[in-house]
CSV table of C-alpha atoms in Angstrom, one decimal:
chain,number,residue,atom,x,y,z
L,1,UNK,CA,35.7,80.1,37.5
L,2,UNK,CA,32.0,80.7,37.1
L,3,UNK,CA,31.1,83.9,39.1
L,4,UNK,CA,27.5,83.2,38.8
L,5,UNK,CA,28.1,79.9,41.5
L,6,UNK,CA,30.8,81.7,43.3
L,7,UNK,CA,28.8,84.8,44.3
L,8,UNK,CA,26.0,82.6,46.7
L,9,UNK,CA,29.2,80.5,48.0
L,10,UNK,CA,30.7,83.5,49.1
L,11,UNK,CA,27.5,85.2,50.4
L,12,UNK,CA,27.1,81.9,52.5
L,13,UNK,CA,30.2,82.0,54.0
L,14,UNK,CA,30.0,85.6,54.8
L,15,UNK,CA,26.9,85.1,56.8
L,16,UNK,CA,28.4,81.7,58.4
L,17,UNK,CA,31.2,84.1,59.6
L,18,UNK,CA,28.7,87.2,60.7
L,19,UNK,CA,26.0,86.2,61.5
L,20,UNK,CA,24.2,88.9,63.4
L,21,UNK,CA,27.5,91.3,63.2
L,22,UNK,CA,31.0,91.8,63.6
L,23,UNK,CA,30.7,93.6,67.3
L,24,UNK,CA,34.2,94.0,67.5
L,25,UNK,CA,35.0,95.6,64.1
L,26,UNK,CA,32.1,97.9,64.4
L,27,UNK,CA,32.5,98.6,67.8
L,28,UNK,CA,35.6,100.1,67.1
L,29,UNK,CA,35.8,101.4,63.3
L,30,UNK,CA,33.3,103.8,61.7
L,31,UNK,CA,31.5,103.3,58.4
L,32,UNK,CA,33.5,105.9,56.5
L,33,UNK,CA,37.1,105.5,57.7
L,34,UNK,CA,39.0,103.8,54.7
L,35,UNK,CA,41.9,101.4,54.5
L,36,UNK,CA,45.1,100.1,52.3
L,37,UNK,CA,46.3,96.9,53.1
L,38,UNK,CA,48.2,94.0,51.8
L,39,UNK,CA,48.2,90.5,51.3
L,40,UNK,CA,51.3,88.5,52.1
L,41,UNK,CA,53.0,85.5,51.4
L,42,UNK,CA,54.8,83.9,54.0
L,43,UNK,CA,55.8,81.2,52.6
L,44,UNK,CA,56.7,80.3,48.9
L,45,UNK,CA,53.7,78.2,46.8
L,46,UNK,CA,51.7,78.8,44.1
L,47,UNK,CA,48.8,81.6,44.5
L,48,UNK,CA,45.0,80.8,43.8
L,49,UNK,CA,42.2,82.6,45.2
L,50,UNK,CA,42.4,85.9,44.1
L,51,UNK,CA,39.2,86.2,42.2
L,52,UNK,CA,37.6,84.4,45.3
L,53,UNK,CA,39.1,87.6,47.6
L,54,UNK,CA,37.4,90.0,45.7
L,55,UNK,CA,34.0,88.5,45.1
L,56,UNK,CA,34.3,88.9,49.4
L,57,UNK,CA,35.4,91.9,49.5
L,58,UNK,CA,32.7,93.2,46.9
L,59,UNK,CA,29.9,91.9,49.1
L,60,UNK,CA,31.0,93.7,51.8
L,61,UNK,CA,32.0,97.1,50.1
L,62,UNK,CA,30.9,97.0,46.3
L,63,UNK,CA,33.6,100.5,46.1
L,64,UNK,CA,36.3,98.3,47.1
L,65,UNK,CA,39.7,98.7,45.1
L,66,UNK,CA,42.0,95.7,44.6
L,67,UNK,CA,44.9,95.3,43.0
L,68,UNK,CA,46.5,92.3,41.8
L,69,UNK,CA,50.5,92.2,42.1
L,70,UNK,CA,50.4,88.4,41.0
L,71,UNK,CA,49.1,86.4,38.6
L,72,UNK,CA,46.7,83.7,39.0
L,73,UNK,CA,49.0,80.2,39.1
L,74,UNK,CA,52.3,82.1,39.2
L,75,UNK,CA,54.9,81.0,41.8
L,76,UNK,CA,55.4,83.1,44.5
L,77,UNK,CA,58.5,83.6,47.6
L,78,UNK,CA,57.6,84.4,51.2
L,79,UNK,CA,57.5,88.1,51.5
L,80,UNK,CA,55.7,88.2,48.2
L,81,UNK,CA,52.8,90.6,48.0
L,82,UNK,CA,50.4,88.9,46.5
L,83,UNK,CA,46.8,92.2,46.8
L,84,UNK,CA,46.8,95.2,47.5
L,85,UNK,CA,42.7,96.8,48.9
L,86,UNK,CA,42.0,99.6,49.3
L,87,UNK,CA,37.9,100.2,50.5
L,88,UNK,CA,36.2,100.5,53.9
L,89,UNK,CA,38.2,99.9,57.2
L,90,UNK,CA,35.1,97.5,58.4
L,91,UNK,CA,35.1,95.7,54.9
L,92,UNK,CA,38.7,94.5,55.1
L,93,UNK,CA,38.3,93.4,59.2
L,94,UNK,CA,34.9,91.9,58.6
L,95,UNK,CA,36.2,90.2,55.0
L,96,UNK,CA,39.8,89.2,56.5
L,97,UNK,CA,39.0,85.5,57.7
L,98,UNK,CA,37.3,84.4,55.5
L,99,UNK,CA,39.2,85.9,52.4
L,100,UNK,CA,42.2,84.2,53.7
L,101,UNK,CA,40.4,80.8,54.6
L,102,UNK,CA,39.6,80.6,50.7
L,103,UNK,CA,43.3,81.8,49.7
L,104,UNK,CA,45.0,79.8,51.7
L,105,UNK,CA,43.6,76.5,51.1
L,106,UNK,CA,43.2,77.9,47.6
L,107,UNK,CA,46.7,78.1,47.2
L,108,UNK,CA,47.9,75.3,49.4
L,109,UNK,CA,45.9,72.8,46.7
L,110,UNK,CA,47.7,74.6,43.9
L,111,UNK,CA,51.1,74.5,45.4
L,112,UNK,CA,50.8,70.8,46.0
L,113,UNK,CA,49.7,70.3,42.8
L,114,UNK,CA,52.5,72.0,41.2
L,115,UNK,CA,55.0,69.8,42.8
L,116,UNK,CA,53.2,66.7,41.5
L,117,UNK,CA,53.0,68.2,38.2
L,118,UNK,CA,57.2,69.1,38.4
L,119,UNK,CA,57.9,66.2,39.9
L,120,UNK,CA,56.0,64.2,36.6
L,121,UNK,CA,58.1,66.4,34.3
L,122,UNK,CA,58.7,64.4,30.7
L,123,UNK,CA,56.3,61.8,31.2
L,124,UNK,CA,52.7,61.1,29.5
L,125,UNK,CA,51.0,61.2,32.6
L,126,UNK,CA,48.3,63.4,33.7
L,127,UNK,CA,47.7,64.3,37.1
L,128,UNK,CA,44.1,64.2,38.2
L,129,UNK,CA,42.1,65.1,41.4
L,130,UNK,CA,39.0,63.1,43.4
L,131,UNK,CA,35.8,63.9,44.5
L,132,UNK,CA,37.4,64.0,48.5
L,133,UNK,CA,36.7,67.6,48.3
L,134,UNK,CA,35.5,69.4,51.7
L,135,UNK,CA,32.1,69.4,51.3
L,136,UNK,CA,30.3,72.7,49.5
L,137,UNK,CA,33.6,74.0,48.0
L,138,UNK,CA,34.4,71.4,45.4
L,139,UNK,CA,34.3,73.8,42.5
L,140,UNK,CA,36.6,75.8,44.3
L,141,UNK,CA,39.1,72.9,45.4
L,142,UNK,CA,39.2,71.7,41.6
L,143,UNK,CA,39.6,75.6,40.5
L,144,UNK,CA,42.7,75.6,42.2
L,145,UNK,CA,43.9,71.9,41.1
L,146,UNK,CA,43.6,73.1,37.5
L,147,UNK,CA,45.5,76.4,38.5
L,148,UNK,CA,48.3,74.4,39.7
L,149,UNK,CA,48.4,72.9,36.4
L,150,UNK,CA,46.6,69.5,36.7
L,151,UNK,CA,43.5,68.0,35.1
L,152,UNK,CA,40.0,67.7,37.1
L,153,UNK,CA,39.1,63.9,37.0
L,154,UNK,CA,34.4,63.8,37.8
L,155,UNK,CA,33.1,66.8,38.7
L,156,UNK,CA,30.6,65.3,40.0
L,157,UNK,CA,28.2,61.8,39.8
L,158,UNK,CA,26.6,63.2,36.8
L,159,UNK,CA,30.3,64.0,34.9
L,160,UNK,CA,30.9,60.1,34.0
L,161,UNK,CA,30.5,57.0,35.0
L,162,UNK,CA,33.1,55.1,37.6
L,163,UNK,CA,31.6,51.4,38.1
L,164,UNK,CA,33.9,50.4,41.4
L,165,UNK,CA,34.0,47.7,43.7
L,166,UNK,CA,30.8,48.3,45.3
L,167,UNK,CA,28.8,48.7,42.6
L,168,UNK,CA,30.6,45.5,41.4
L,169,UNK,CA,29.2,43.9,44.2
L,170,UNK,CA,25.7,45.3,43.9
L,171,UNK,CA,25.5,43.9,40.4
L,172,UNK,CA,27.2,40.5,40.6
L,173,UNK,CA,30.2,40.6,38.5
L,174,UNK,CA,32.0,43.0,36.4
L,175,UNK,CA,30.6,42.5,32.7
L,176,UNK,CA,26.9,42.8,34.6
L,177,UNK,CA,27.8,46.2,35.7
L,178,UNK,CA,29.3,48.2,32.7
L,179,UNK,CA,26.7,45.8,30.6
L,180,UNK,CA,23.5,47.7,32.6
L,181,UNK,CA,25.3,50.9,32.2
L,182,UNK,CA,25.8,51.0,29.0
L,183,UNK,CA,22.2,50.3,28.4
L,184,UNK,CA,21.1,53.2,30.7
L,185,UNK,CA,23.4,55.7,29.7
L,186,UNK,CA,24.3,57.6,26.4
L,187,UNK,CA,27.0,56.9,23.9
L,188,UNK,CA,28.4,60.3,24.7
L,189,UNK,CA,29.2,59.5,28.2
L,190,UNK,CA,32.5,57.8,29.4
L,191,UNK,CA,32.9,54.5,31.4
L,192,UNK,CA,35.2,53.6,33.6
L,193,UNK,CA,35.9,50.5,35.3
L,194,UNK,CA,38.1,49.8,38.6
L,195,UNK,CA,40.2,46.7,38.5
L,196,UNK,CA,42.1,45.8,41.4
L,197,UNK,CA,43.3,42.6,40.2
L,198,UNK,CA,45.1,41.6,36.9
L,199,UNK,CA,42.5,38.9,36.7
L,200,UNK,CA,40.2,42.1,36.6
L,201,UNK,CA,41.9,43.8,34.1
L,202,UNK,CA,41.9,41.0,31.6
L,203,UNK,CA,38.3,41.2,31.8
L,204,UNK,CA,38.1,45.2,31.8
L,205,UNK,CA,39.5,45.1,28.5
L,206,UNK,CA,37.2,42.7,27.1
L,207,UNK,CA,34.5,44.8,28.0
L,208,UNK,CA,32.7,48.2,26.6
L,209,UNK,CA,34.7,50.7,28.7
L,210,UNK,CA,36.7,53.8,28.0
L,211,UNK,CA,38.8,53.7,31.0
L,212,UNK,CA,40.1,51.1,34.1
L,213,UNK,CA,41.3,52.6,37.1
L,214,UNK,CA,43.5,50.1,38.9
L,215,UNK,CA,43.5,50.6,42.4
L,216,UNK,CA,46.1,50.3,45.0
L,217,UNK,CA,48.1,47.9,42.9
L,218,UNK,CA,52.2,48.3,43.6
L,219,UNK,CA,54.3,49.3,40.9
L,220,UNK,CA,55.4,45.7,39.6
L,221,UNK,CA,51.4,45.1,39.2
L,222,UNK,CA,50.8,48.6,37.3
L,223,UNK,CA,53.4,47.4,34.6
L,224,UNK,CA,52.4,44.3,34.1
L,225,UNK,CA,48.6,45.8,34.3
L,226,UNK,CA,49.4,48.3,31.3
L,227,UNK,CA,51.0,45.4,29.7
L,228,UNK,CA,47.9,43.9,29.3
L,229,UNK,CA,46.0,46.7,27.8
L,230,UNK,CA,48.4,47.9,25.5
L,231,UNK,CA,46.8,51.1,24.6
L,232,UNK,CA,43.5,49.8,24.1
L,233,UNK,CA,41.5,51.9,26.9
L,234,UNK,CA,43.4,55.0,28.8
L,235,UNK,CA,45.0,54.1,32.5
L,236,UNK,CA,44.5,55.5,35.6
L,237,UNK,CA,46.4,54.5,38.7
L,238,UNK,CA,44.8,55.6,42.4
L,239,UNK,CA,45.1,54.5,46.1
L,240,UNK,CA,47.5,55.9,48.6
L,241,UNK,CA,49.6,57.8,46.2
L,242,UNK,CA,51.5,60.9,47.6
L,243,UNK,CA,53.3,63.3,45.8
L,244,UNK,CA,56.8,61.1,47.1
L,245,UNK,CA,56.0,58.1,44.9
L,246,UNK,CA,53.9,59.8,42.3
L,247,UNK,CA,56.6,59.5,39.8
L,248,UNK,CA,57.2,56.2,40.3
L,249,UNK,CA,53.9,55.4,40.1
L,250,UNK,CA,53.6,57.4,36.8
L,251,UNK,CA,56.7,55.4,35.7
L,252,UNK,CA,55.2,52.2,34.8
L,253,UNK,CA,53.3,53.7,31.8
L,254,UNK,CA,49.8,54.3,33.4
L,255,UNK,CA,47.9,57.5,31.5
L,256,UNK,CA,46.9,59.3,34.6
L,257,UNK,CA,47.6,59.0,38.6
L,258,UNK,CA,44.7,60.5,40.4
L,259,UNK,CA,45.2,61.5,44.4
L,260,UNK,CA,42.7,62.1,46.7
L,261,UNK,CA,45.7,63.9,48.7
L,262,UNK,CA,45.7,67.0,46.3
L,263,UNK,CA,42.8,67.9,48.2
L,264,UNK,CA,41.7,66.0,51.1
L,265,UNK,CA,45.2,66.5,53.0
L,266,UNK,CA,46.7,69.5,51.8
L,267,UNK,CA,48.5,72.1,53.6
L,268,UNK,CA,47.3,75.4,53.5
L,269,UNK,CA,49.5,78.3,52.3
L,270,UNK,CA,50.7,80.6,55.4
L,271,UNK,CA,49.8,83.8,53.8
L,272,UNK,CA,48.4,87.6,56.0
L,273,UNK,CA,46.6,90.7,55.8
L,274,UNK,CA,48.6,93.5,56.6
L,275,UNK,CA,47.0,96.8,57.4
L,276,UNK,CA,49.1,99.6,56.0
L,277,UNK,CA,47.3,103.1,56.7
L,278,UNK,CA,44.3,104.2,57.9
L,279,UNK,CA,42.3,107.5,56.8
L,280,UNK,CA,38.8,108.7,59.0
């Protein structure tokens, strides 16, 4: 995770959250009275976050003490503590929401991701994420993919290049497309094609491209799609796929299955801030 983008995120946040002040925290807590509390799992997942709940903690009160009782990616029960802080009374308050916002979702895309990853167990088959990330916390979202033990596809439009249906369109056929790209672009940079027909496929292959995403295509189709290529370019299947038929999309031999649903629908991981004691 690179601190140096995560501070201003946080800082943003903060002040989304603040704004002028938190009247009801400093209306009844004064600045020196200290506190100990917990963070607690309350249902079982896969934790990710924690770095993220004490760069907002450390904004608020740079004295702040946590202490980690989980690793980063390990599994964890409800009832689990996951923190312990110990710092300023208005610190933890002010800080709660918004610590638990990020470890939460945090964790929810890291325990979803885990599953696909189990459920892919003993096949060649990576499981990748998409760029439907919530808007401004991508880098977190595909933190907490990789912490669940899966592999970031683009980080962004500038990681690679995806020529897709639209740009398809835009250029008049297929071979046009990767044909302009390839003149643009450097031989370091990968190229990846989506085909969502076999017909398209046949021609992917025949081109300059690293990569052919074949979209939405059923299971029968993905076989007979990584039939064709044989090897020759790496396989990524995408479109609709859920962690309940990722495996038997993953089946039919394709390289990678990427879902958008690692992050775009994800559950959040029920997890609280308990206060313990207080000391004026």
């Amino acid at each position: 995770m690179n601190r140096l983008q995560l501070r201003p995120l946080v800082r943003e946040v903060l002040n989304e959250d603040i704004g002028a002040g938190d009247w009801t925290t400093e209306s009844l807590v004064t600045e020196t009275e200290r506190t100990t509390g917990i963070f607690l799992a309350k249902g079982d997942g896969v934790v990710a976050g924690l770095p993220v709940v004490e760069e907002v903690f450390r904004q608020l009160d740079p004295d702040i003490r946590l202490t980690c009782e989980v690793a980063e990616g390990e599994r964890v029960s409800a009832g689990t503590v996951l923190t312990r802080a110990e710092g300023t009374t208005r610190a933890l308050l002010t800080g709660e929401r918004v610590a638990l916002n990020f470890l939460q979702r945090l964790s929810g895309i890291a325990t979803v991701t885990r599953q696909v990853v189990d459920a892919l167990e003993g096949l060649d088959c990576r499981v990748l994420d998409t760029r439907k990330t919530t808007p401004g916390l991508r880098m977190l979202e595909k933190y907490a993919v990789r912490t669940g033990g899966g592999t970031n596809h683009r980080l962004g439009l500038s990681h690679g290049v995806m020529i897709k249906d639209n740009h398809i369109a835009v250029a008049g056929s297929m071979r046009k497309a990767v044909e302009r790209v390839r003149s643009r672009v450097g031989h370091m940079v990968q190229v990846e094609v989506e085909a969502d027909t076999l017909e398209q496929v046949v021609e992917a292959v025949s081109l300059d491209v690293d990569g052919i995403l074949l979209d939405n295509m059923d299971p029968d189709h993905l076989r007979q799609a990584v039939a064709i290529v044989d090897g020759r370019v790496w396989t990524e299947a995408s479109g609709g796929i859920t962690p309940a038929t990722a495996r038997r999309v993953a089946e039919t031999g394709v390289d990678a299955i990427s879902l958008g649903w690692l992050t775009h629908s994800v559950q959040a991981l029920d997890i609280s801030l308990e206060i313990l004691k207080r000391r004026g």
